[in-house]
CSV table of N, CA and C in Angstrom, one decimal:
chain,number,residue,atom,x,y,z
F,1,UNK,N,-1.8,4.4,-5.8
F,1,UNK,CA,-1.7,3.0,-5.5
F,1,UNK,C,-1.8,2.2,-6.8
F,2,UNK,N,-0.8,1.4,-7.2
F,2,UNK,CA,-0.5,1.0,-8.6
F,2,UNK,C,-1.7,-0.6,-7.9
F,3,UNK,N,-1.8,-0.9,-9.4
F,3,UNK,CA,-3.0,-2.1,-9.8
F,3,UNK,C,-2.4,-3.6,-8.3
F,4,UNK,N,-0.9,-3.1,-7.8
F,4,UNK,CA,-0.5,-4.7,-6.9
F,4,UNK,C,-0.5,-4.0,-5.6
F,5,UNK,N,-0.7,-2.9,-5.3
F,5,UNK,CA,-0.9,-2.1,-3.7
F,5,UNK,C,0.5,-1.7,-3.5
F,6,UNK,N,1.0,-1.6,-4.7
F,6,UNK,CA,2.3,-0.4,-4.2
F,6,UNK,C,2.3,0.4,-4.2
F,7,UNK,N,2.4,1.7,-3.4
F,7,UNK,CA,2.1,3.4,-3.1
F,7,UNK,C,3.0,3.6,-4.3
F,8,UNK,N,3.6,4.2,-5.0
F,8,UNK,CA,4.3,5.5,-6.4
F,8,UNK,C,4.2,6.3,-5.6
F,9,UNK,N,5.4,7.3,-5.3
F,9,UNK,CA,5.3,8.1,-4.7
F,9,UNK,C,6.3,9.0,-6.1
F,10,UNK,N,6.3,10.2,-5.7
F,10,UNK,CA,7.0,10.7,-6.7
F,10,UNK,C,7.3,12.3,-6.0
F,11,UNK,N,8.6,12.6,-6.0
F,11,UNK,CA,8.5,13.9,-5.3
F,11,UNK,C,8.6,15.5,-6.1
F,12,UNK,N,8.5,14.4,-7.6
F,12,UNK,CA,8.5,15.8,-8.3
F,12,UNK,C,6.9,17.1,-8.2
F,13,UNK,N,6.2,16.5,-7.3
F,13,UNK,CA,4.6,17.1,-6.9
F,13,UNK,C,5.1,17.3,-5.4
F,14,UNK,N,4.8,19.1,-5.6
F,14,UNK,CA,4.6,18.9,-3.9
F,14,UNK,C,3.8,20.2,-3.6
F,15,UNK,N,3.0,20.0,-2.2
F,15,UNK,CA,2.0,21.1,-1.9
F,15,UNK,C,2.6,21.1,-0.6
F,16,UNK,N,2.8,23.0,-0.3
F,16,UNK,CA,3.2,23.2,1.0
F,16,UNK,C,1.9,23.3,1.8
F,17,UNK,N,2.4,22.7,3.1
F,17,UNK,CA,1.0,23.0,3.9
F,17,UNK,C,1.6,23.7,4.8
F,18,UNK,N,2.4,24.8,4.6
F,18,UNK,CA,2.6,25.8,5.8
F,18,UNK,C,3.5,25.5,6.7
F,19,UNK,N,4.3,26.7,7.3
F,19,UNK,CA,5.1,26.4,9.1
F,19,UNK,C,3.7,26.3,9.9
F,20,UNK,N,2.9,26.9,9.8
F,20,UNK,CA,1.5,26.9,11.0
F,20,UNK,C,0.8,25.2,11.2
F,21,UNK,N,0.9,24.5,10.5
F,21,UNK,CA,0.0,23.2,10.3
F,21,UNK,C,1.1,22.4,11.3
F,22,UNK,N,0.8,22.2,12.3
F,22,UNK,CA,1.3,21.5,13.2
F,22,UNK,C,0.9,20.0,12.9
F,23,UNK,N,-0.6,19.6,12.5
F,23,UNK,CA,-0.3,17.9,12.4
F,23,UNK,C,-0.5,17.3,11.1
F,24,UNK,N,0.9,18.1,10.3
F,24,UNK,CA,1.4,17.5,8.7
F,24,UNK,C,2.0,16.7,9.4
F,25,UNK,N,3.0,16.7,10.4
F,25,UNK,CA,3.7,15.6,10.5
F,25,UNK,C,3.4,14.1,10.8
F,26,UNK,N,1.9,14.2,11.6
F,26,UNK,CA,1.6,12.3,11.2
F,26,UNK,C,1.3,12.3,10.0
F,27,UNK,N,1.2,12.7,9.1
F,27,UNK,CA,0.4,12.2,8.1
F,27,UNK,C,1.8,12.1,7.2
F,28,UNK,N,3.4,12.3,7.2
F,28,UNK,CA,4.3,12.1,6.1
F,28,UNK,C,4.4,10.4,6.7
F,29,UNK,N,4.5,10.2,5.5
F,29,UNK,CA,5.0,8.3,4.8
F,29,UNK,C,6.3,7.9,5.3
F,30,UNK,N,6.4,6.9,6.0
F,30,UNK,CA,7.9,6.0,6.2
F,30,UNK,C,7.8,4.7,5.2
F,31,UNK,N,9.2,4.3,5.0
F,31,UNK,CA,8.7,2.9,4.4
F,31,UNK,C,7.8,1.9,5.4
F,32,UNK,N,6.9,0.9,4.5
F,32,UNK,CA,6.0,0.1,4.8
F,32,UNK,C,5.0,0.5,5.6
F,33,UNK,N,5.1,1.8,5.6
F,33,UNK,CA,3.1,2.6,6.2
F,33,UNK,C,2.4,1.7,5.1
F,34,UNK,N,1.2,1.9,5.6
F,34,UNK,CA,-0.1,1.5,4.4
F,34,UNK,C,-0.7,2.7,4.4
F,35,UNK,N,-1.5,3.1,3.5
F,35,UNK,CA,-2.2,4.1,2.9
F,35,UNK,C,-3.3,3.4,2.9
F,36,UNK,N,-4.9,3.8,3.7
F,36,UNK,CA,-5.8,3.2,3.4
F,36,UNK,C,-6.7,4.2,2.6
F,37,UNK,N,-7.5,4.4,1.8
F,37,UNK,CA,-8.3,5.1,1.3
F,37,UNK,C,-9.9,5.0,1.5
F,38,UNK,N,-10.2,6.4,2.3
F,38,UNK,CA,-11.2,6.4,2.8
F,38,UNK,C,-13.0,7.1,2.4
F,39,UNK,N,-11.9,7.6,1.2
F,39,UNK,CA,-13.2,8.1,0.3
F,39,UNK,C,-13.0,8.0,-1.3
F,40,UNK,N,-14.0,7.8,-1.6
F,40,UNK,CA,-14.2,7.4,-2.9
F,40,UNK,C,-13.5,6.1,-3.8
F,41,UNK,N,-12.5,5.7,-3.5
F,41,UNK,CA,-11.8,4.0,-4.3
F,41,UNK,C,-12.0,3.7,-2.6
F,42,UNK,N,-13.0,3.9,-1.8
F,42,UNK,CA,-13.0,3.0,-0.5
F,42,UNK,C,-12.6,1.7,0.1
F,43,UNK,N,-11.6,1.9,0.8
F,43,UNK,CA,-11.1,0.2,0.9
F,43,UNK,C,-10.0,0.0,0.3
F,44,UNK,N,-9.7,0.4,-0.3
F,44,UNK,CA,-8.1,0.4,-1.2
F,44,UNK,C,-7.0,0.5,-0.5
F,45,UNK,N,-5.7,0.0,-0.3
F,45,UNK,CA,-5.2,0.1,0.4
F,45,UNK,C,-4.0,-0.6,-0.2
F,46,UNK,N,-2.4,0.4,-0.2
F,46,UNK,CA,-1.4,0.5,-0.6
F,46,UNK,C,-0.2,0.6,0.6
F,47,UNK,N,1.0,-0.1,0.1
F,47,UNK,CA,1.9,-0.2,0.9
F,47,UNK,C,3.0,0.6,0.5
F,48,UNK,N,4.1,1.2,0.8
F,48,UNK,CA,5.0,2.2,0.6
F,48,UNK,C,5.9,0.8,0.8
F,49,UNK,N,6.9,1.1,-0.4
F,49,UNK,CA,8.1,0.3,-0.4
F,49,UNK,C,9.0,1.5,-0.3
F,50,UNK,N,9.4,2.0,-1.2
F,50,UNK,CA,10.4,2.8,-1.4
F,50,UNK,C,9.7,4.4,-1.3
F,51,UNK,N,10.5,5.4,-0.6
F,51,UNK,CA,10.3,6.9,-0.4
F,51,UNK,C,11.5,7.4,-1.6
F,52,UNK,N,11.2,8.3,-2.3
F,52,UNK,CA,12.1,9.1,-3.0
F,52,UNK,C,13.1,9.8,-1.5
F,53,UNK,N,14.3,9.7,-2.1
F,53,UNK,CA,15.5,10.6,-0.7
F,53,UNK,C,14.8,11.8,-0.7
F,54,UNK,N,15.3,12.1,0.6
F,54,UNK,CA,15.0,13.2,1.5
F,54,UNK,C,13.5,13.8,1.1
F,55,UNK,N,13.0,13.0,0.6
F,55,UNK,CA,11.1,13.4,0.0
F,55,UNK,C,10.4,13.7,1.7
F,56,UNK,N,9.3,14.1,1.9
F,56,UNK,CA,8.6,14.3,2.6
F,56,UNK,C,6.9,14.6,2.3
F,57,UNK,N,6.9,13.2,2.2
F,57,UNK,CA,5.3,12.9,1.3
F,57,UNK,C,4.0,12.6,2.3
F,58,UNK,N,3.3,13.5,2.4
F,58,UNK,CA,1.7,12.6,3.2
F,58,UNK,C,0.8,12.6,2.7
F,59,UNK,N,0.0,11.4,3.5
F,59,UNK,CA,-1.3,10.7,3.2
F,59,UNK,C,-2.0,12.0,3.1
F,60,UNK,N,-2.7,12.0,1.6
F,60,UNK,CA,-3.8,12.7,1.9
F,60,UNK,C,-5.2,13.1,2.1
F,61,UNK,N,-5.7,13.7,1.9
F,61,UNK,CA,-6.8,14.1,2.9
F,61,UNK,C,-7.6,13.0,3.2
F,62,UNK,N,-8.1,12.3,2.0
F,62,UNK,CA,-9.2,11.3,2.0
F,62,UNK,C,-8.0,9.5,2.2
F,63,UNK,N,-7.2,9.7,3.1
F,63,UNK,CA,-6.7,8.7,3.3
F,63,UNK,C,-6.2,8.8,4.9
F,64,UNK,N,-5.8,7.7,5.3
F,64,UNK,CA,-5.6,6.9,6.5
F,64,UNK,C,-3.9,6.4,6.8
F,65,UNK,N,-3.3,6.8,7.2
F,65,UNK,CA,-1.8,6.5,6.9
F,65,UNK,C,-2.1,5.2,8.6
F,66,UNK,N,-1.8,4.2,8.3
F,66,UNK,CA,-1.6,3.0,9.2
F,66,UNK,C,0.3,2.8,9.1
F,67,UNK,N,1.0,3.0,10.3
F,67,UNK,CA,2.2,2.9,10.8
F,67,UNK,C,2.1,1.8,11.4
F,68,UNK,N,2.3,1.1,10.9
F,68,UNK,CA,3.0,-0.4,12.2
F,68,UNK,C,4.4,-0.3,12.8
F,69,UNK,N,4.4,-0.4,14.5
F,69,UNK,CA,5.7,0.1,14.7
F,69,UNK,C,6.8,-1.2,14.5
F,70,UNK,N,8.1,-0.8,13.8
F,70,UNK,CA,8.6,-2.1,13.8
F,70,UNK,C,9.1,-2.7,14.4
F,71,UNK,N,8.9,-4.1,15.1
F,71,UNK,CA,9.5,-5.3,15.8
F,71,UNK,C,8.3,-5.3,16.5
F,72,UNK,N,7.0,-4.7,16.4
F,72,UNK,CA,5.7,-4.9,17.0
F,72,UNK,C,5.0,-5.7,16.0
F,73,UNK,N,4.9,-5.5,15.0
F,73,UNK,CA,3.6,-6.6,14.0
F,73,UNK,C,4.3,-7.0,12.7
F,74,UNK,N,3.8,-7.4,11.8
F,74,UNK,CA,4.1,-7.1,10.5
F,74,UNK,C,3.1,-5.7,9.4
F,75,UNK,N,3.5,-5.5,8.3
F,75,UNK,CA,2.9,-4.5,8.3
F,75,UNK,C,2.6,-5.1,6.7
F,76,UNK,N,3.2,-6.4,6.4
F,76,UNK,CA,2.9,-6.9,5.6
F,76,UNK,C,1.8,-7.9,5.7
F,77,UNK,N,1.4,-8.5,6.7
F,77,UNK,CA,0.3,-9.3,7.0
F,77,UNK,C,-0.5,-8.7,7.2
F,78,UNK,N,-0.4,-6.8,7.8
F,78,UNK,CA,-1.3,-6.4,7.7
F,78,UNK,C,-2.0,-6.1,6.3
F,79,UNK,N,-1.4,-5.8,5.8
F,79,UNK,CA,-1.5,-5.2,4.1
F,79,UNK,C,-2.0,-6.6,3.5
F,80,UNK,N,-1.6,-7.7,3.4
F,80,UNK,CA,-2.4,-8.8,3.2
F,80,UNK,C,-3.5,-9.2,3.3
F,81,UNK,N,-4.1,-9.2,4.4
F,81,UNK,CA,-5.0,-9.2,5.6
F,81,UNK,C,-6.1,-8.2,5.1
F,82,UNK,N,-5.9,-7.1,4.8
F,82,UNK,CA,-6.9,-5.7,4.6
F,82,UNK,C,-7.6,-6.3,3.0
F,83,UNK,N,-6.6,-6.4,2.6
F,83,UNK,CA,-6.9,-7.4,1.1
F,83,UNK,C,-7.5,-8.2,0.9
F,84,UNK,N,-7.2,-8.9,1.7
F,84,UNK,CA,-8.1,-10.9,1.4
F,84,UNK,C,-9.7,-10.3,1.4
F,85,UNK,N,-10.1,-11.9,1.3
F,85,UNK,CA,-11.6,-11.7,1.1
F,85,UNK,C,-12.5,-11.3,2.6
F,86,UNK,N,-11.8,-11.6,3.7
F,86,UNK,CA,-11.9,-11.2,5.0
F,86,UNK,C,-11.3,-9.7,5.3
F,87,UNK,N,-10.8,-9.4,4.9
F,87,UNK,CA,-10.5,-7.5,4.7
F,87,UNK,C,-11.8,-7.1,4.3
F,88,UNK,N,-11.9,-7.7,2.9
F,88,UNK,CA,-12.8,-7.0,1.5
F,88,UNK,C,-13.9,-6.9,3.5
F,89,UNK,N,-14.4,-7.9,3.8
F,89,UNK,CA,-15.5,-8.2,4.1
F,89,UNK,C,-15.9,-7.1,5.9
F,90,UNK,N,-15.1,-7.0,6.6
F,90,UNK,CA,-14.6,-6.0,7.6
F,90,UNK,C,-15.0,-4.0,6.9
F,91,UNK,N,-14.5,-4.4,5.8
F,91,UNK,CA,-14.4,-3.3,4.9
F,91,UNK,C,-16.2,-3.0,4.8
F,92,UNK,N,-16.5,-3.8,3.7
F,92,UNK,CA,-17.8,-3.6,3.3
F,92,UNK,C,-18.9,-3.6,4.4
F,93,UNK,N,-18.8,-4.6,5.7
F,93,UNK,CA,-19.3,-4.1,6.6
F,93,UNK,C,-19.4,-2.7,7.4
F,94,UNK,N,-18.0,-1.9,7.4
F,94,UNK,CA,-17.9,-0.8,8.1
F,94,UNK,C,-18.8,0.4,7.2
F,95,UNK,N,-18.7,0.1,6.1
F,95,UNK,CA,-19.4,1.0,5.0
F,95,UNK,C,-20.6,0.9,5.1
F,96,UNK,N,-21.6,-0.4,4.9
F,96,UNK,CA,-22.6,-0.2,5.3
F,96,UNK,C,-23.2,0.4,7.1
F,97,UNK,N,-22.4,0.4,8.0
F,97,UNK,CA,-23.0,0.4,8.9
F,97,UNK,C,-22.4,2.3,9.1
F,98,UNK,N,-21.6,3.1,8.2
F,98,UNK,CA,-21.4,4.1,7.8
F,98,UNK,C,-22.8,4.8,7.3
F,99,UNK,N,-23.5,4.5,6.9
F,99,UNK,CA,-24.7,4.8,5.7
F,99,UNK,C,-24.6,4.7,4.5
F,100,UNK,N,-24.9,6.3,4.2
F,100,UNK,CA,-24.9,6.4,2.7
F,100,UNK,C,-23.3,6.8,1.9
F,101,UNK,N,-23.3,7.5,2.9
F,101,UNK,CA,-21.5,8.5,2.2
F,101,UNK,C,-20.8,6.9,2.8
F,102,UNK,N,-20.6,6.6,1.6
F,102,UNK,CA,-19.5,5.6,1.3
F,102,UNK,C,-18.0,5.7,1.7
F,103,UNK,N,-17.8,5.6,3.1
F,103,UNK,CA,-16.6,6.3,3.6
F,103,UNK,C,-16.1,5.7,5.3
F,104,UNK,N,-15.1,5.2,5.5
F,104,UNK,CA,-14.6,4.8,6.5
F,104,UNK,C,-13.9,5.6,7.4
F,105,UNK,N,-14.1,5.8,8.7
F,105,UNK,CA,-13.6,6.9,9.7
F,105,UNK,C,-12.3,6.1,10.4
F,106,UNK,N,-11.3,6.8,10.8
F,106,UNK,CA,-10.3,5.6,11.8
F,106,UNK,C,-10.9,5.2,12.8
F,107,UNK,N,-12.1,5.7,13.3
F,107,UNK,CA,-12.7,5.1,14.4
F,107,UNK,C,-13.3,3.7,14.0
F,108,UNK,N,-14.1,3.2,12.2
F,108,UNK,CA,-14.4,2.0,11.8
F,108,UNK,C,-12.9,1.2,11.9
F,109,UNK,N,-11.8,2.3,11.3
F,109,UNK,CA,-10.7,0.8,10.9
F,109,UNK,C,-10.5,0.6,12.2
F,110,UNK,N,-10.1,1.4,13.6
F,110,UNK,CA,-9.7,0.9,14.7
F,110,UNK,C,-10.7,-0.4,15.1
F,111,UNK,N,-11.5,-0.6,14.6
F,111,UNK,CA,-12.7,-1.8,15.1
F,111,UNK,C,-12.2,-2.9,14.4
F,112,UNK,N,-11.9,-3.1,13.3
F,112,UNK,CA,-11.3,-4.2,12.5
F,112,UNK,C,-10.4,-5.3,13.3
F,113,UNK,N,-10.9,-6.1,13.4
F,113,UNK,CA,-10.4,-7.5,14.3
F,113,UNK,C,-8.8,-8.2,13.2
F,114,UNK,N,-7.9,-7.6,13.9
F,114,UNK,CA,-6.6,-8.4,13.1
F,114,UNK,C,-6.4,-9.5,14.2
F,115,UNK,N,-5.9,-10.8,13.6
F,115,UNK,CA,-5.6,-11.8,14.7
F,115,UNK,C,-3.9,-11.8,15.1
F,116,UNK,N,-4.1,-11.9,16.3
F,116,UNK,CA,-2.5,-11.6,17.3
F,116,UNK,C,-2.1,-12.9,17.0
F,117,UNK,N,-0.8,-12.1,16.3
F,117,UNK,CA,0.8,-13.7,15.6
F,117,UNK,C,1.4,-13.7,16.8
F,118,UNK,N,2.0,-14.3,17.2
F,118,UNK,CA,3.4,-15.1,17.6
F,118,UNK,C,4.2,-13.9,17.1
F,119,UNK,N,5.6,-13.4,17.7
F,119,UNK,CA,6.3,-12.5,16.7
F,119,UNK,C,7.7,-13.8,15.8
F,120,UNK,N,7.5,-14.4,16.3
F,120,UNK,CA,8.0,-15.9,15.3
F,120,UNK,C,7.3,-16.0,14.0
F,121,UNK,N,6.1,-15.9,14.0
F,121,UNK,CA,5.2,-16.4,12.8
F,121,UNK,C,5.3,-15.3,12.0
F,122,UNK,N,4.8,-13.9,12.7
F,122,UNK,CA,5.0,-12.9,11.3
F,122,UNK,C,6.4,-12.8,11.1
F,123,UNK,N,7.4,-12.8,11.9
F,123,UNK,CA,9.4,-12.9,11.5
F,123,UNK,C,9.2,-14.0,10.0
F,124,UNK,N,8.4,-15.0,10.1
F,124,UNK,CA,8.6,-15.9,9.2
F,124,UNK,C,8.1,-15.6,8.3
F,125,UNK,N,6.7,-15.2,8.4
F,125,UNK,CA,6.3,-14.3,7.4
F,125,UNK,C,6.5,-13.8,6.5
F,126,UNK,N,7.0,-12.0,7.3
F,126,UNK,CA,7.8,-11.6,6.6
F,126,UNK,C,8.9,-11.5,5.7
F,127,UNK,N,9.7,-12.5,6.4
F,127,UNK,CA,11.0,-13.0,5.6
F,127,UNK,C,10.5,-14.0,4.2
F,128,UNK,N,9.5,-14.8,4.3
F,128,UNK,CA,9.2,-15.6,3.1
F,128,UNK,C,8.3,-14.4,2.4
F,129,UNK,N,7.4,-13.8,2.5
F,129,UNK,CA,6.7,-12.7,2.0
F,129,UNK,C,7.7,-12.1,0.8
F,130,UNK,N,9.0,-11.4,1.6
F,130,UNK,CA,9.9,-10.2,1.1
F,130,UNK,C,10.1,-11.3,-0.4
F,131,UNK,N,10.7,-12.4,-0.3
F,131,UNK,CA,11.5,-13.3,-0.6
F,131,UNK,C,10.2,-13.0,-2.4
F,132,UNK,N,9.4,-13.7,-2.0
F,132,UNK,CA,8.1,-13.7,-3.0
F,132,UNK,C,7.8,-12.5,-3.7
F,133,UNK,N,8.2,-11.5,-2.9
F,133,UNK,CA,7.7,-10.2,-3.5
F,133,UNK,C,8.5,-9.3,-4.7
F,134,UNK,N,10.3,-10.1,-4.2
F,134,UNK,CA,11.4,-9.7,-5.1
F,134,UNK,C,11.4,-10.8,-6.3
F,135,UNK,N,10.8,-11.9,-6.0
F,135,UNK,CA,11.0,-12.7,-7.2
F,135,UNK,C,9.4,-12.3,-8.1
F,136,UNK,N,8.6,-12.1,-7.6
F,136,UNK,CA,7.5,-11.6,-8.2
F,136,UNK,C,7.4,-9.7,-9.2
F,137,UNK,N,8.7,-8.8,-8.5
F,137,UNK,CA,9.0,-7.8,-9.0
F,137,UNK,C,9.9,-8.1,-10.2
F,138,UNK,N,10.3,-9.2,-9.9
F,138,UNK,CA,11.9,-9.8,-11.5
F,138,UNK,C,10.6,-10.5,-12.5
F,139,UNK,N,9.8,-11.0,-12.2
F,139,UNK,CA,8.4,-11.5,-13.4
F,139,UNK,C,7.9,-10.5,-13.9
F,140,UNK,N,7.5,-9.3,-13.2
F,140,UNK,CA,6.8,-8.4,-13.8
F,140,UNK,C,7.9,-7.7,-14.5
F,141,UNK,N,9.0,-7.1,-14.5
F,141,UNK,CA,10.1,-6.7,-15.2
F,141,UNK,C,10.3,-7.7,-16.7
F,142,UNK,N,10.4,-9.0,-16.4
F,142,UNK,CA,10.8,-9.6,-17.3
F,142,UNK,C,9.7,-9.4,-18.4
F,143,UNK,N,8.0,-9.3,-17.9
F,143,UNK,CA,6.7,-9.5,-18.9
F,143,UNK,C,7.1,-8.4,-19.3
F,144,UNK,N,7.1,-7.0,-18.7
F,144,UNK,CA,7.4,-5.9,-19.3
F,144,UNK,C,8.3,-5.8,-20.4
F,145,UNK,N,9.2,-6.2,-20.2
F,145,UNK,CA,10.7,-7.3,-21.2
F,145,UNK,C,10.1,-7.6,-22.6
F,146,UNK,N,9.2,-8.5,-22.5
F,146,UNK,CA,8.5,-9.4,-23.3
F,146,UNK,C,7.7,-8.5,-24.2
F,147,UNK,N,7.1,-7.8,-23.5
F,147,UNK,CA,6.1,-6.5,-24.2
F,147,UNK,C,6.9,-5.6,-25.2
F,148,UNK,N,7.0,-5.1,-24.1
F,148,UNK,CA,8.4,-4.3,-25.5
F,148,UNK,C,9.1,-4.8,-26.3
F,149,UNK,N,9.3,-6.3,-26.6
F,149,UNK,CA,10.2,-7.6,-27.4
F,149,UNK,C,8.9,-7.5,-28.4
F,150,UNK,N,7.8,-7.9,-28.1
F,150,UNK,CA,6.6,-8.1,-29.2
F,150,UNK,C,6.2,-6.8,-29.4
F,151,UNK,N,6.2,-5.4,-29.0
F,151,UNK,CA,6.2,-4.5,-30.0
F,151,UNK,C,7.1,-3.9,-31.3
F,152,UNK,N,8.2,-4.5,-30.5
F,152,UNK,CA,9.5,-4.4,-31.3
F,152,UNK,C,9.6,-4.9,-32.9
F,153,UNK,N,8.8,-6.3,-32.3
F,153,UNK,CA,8.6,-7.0,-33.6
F,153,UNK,C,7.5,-6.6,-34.4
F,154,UNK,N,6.9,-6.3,-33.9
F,154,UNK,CA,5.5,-5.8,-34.7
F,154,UNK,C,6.0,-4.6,-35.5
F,155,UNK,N,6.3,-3.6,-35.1
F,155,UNK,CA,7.1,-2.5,-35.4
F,155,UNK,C,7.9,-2.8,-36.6
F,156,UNK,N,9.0,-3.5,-36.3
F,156,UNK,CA,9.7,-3.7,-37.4
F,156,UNK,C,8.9,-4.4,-38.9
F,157,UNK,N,7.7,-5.3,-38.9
F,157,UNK,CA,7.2,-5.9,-39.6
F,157,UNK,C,6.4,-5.0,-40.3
F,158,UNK,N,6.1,-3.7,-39.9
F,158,UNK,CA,5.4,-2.3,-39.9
F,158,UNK,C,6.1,-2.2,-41.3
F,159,UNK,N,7.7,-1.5,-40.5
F,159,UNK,CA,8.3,-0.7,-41.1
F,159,UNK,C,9.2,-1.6,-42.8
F,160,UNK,N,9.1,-3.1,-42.9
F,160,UNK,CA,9.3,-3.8,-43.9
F,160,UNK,C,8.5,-3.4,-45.1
């Protein structure tokens, strides 16, 4: 889960879990699952944009794969939502009332109170969300741009 809650997936890593392991299969990634993480970066939580083709990647052990089915919620307000300071707080609650092992079970996240949209409001949502997220992926491309423009320069002032 990169530093903005985008899952990296990469399918040059792969571990077989066998023909015998019958429930690999909830746990492989579709686009826009969340990935919650339930031990150790506790609370963390990543969204899958893009799957490498024909990849077959799952959540692993110490994670939570959350499926939102589509045309039922958004999976982006959820992933919002987990985040805010009202996530953080749902979160840190479940952990203390966990004990000491710093660690959330699906039975804490199933408790977590999301508030029921309209399917108009998250439609709007999502569509302004996406909108923000592609112009927000062209700014970070462009800073990256910029970076490599001022090492360039540096570099060459090196090499003078």
């Amino acid at each position: 889960i990169d530093p903005h809650g985008q899952v990296v997936l990469d399918n040059a890593k792969a571990y077989w879990y066998g023909e015998d392991d019958k429930g690999v299969w909830r746990t492989l990634l579709a686009k826009n699952d969340l990935i919650f993480v339930t031990r150790g970066d506790t609370g963390k939580v990543g969204i899958v944009r893009e799957i490498p083709e024909e990849a077959q990647i799952g959540a692993g052990m110490n994670m939570i794969k959350i499926h939102v089915k589509e045309g039922e919620y958004s999976p982006f307000f959820l992933f919002e939502l987990i985040r805010s300071e009202y996530g953080k707080h749902m979160i840190e609650t479940a952990i203390l009332e966990s004990g000491i092992l710093k660690k959330i079970t699906l039975k804490e996240l199933a408790e977590f109170r999301v508030p029921v949209l309209e399917k108009s409001e998250w439609e709007a949502f999502d569509e302004r969300y996406l909108k923000v997220l592609q112009e927000e992926e062209k700014l970070r491309q462009q800073i990256e741009g910029l970076k490599e423009e001022k090492k360039d320069i540096f570099t060459k002032i090196l090499k003078n």
